[in-house]
Tab-separated table of C-alpha atoms in Angstrom:
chain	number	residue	atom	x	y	z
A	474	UNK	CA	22.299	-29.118	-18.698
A	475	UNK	CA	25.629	-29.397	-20.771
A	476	UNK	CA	28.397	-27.533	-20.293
A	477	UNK	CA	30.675	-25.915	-22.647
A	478	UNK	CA	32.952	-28.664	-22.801
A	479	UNK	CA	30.486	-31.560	-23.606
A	480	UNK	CA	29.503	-32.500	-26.804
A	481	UNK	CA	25.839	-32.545	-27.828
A	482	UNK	CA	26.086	-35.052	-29.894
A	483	UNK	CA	29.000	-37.179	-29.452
A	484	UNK	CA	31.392	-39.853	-30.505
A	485	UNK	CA	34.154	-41.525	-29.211
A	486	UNK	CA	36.644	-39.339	-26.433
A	487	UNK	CA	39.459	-37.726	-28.526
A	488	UNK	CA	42.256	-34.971	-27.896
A	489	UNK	CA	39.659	-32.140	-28.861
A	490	UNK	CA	38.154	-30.347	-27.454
A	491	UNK	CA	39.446	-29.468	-24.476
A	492	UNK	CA	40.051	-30.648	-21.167
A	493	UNK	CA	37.838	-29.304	-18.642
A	494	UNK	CA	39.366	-26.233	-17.719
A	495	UNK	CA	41.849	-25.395	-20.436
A	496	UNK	CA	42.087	-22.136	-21.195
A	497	UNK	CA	40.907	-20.221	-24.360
A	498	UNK	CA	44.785	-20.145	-24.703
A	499	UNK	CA	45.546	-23.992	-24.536
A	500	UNK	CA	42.298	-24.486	-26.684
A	501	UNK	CA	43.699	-22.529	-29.937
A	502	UNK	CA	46.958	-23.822	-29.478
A	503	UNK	CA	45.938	-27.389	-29.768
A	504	UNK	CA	43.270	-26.357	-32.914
A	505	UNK	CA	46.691	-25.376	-34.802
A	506	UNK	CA	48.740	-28.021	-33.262
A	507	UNK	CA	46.517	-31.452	-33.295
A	508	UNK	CA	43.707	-30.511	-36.139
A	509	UNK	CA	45.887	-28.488	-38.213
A	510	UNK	CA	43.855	-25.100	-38.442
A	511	UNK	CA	43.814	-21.902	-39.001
A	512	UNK	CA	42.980	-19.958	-35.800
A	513	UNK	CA	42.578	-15.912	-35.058
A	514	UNK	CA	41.939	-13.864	-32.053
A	515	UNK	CA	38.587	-12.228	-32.084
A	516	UNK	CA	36.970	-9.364	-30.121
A	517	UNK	CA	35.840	-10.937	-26.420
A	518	UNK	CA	34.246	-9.953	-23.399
A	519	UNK	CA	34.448	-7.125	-20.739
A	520	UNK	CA	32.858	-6.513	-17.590
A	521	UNK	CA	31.123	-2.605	-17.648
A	522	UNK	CA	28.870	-2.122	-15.185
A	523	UNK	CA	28.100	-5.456	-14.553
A	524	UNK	CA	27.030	-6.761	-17.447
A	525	UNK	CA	29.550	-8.626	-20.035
A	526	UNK	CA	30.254	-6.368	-23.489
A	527	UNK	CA	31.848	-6.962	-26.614
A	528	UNK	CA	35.260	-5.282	-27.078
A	529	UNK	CA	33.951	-3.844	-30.003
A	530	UNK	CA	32.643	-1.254	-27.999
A	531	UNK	CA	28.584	-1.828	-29.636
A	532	UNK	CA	26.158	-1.956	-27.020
A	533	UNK	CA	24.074	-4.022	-29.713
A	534	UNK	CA	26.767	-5.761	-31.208
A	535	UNK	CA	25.375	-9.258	-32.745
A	536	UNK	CA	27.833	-11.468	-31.523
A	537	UNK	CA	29.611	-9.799	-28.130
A	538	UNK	CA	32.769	-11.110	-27.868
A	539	UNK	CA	32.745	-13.215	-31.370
A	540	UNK	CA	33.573	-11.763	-34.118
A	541	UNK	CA	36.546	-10.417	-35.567
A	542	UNK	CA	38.294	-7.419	-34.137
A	543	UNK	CA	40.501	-6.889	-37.137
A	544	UNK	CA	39.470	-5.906	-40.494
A	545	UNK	CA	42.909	-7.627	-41.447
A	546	UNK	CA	42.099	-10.653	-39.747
A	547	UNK	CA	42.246	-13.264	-42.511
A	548	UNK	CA	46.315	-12.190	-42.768
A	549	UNK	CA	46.674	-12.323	-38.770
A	550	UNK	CA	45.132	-16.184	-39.042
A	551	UNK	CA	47.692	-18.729	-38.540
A	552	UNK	CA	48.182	-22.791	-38.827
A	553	UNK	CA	51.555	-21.866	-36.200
A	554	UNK	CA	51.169	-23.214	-32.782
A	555	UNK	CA	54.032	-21.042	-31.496
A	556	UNK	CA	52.184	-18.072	-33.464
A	557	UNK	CA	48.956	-19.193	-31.980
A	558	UNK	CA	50.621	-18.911	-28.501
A	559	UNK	CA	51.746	-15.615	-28.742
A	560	UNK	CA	48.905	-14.012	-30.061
A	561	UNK	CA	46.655	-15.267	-27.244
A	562	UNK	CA	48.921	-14.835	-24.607
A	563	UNK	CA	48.352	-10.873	-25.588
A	564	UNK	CA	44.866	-11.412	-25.006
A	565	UNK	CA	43.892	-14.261	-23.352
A	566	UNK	CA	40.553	-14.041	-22.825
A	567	UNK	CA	39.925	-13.588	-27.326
A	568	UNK	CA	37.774	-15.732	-29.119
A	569	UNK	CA	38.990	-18.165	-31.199
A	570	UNK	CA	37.897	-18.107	-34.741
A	571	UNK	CA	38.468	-20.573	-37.863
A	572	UNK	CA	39.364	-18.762	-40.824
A	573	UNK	CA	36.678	-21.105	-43.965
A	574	UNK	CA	38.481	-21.236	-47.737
A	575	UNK	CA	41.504	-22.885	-46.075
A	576	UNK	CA	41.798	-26.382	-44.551
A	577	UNK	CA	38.045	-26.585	-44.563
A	578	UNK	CA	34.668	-24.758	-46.104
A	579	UNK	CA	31.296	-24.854	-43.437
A	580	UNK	CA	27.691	-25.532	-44.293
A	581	UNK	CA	25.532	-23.186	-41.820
A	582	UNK	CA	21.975	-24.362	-41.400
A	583	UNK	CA	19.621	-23.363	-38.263
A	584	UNK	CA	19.778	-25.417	-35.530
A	585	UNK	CA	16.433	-27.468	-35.835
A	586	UNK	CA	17.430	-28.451	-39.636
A	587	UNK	CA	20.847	-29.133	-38.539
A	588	UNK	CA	19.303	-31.846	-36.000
A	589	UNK	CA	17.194	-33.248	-38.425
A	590	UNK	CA	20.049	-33.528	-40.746
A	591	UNK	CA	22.369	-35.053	-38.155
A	592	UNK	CA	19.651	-37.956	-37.185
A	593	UNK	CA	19.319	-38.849	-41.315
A	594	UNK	CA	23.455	-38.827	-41.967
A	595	UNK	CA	23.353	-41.552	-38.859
A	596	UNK	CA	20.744	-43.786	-40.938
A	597	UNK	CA	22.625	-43.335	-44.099
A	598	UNK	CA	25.916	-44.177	-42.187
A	599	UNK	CA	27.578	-41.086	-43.885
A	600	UNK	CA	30.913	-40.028	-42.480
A	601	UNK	CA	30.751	-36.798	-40.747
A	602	UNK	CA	33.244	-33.817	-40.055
A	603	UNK	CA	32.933	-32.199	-36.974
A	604	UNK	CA	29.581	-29.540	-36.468
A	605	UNK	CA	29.673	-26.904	-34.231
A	606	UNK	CA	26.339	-25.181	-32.759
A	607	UNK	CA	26.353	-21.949	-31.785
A	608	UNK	CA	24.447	-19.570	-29.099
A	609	UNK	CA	22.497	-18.336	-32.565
A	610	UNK	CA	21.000	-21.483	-33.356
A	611	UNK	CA	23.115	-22.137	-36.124
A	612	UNK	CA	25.137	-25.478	-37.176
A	613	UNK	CA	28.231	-25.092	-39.005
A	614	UNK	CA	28.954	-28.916	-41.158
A	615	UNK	CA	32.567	-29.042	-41.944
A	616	UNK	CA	33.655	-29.977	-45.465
A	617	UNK	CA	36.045	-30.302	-47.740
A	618	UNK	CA	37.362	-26.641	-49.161
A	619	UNK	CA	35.796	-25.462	-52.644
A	620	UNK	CA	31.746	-25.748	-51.309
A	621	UNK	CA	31.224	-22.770	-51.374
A	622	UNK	CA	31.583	-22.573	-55.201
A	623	UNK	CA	29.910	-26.021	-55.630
A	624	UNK	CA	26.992	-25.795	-53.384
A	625	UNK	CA	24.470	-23.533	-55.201
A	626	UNK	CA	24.718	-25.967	-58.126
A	627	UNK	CA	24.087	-28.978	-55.880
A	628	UNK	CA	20.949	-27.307	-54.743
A	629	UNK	CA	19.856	-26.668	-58.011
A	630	UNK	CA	20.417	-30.026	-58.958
A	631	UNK	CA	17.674	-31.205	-55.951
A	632	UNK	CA	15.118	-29.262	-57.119
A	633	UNK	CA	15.657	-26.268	-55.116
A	634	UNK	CA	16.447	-22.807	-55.166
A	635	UNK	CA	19.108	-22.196	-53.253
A	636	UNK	CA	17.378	-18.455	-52.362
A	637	UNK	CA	14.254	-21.209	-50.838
A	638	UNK	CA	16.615	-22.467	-48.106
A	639	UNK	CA	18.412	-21.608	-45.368
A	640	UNK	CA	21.598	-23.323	-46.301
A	641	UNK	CA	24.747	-20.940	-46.331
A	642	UNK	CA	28.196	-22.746	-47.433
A	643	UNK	CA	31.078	-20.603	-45.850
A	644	UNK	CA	34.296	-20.221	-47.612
A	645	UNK	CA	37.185	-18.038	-48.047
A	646	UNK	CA	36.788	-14.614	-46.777
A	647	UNK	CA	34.682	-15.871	-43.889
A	648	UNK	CA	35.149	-17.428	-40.582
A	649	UNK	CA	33.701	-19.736	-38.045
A	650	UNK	CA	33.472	-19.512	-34.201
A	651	UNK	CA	35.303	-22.657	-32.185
A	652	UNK	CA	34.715	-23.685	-28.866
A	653	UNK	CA	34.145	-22.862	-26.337
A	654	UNK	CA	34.143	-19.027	-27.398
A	655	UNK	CA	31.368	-17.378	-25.629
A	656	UNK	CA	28.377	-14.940	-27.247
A	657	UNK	CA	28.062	-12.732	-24.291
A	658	UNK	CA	25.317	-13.902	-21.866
A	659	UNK	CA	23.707	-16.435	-24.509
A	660	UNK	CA	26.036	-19.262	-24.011
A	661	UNK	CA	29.126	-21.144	-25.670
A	662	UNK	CA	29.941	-22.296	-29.279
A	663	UNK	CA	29.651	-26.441	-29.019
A	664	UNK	CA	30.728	-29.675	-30.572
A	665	UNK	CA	27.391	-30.826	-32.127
A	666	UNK	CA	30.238	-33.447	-33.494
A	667	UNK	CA	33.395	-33.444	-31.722
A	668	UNK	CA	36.843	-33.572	-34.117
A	669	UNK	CA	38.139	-36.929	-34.163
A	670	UNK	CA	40.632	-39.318	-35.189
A	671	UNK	CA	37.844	-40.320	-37.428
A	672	UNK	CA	37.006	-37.561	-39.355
A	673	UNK	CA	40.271	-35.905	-39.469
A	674	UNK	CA	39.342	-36.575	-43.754
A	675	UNK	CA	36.634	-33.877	-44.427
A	676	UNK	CA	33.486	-35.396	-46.424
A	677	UNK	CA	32.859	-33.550	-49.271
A	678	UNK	CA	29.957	-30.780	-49.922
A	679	UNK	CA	28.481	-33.004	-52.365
A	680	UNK	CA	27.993	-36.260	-49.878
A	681	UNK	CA	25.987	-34.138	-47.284
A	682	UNK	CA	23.784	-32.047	-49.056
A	683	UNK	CA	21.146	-34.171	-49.971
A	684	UNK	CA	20.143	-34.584	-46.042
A	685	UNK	CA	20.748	-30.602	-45.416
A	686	UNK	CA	19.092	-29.463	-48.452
A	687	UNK	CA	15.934	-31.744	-47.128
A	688	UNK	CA	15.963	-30.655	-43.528
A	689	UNK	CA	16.035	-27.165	-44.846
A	690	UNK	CA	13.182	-27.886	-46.799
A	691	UNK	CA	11.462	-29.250	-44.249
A	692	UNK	CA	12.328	-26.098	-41.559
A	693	UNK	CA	10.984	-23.704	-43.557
């Protein structure tokens, strides 16, 4: 069984993610400070009655304790450390979110294409950003900002319709969860692909969606 701090599918050791047992706090700090990103405060998780609930206050809420708790939120996102510190230290125990349309745009594919994709990039030798996985079976590809725009195109251009697949390219106006924020009782966001030295350059949109387009194709 991994825990929330291992990668699933790793590289080499680098400065993120965290340390075993650094705190959401320390986490979003170093996301601003070391990778450069955008990070946010989200809703997160209380104790009522025994069981763990979304601040949001939904009983049924989709993600408990990872989602935005701002409607403002893409103006509260900052690249600041110091910012970063403050905002957490108000509420510790937040989520941390990644703000998409800024220093980087996320492909979102389900977790069984993503896999697929991931073991194809490795025989094509194709430079990777890092991929998160979520509690909700998705994989989020990091890439270069602007795919979001470019992506239906580069569907099109495969032969597909980019209503056939389950292939979502996140950009601005939309967010990621980062590890390790939790969704309630189903687990931890993970590195799929950890952030590196390595792939501190992005890959474009158009040099991994060949391989995601096809593992979609294949998932459905």
């Amino acid at each position: 069984m991994l825990s929330v701090e291992e990668t699933i599918v790793g590289t080499e050791a680098a400065q993120i993610p965290k340390q075993r047992g650094e705190s959401l706090l320390e986490t979003a700090v170093r996301y601003a400070e070391e990778r450069h990103w955008d990070v946010f405060p989200g809703t997160w998780l209380e104790a009522a009655e025994g069981v763990q609930r979304c601040s949001c206050g939904e009983v049924a809420c989709a993600a408990p304790g990872a989602h935005a708790a701002r409607t403002d939120w893409a103006s509260q996102a900052t690249g600041s450390a110091t910012v970063a510190r403050r905002m957490w230290q108000k509420q510790p125990t937040a989520s941390i979110l990644l703000p998409t349309g800024r220093t980087f745009d996320a492909l979102s594919v389900p977790e069984t294409a993503g896999f697929l994709a991931l073991a194809r990039m490795e025989r094509m030798e194709l430079m990777l950003g890092p991929v998160t996985l979520t509690p909700d079976r998705r994989m989020q590809f990091f890439v270069l900002p602007g795919a979001a725009v470019k992506v239906p195109e580069l569907v099109r251009k495969l032969g597909w319709s980019p209503m056939s697949l389950d292939l979502t390219a996140l950009g601005e106006g939309a967010y990621v969860s980062a590890p390790p924020t939790r969704y309630g009782s189903r687990g931890a966001v993970q590195w799929a692909c950890r952030p590196t030295p390595a792939n501190r350059w992005l890959p474009d949109a158009e040099e991994l969606i060949s391989p995601l387009a096809y593992a979609c194709g294949r998932d459905r």
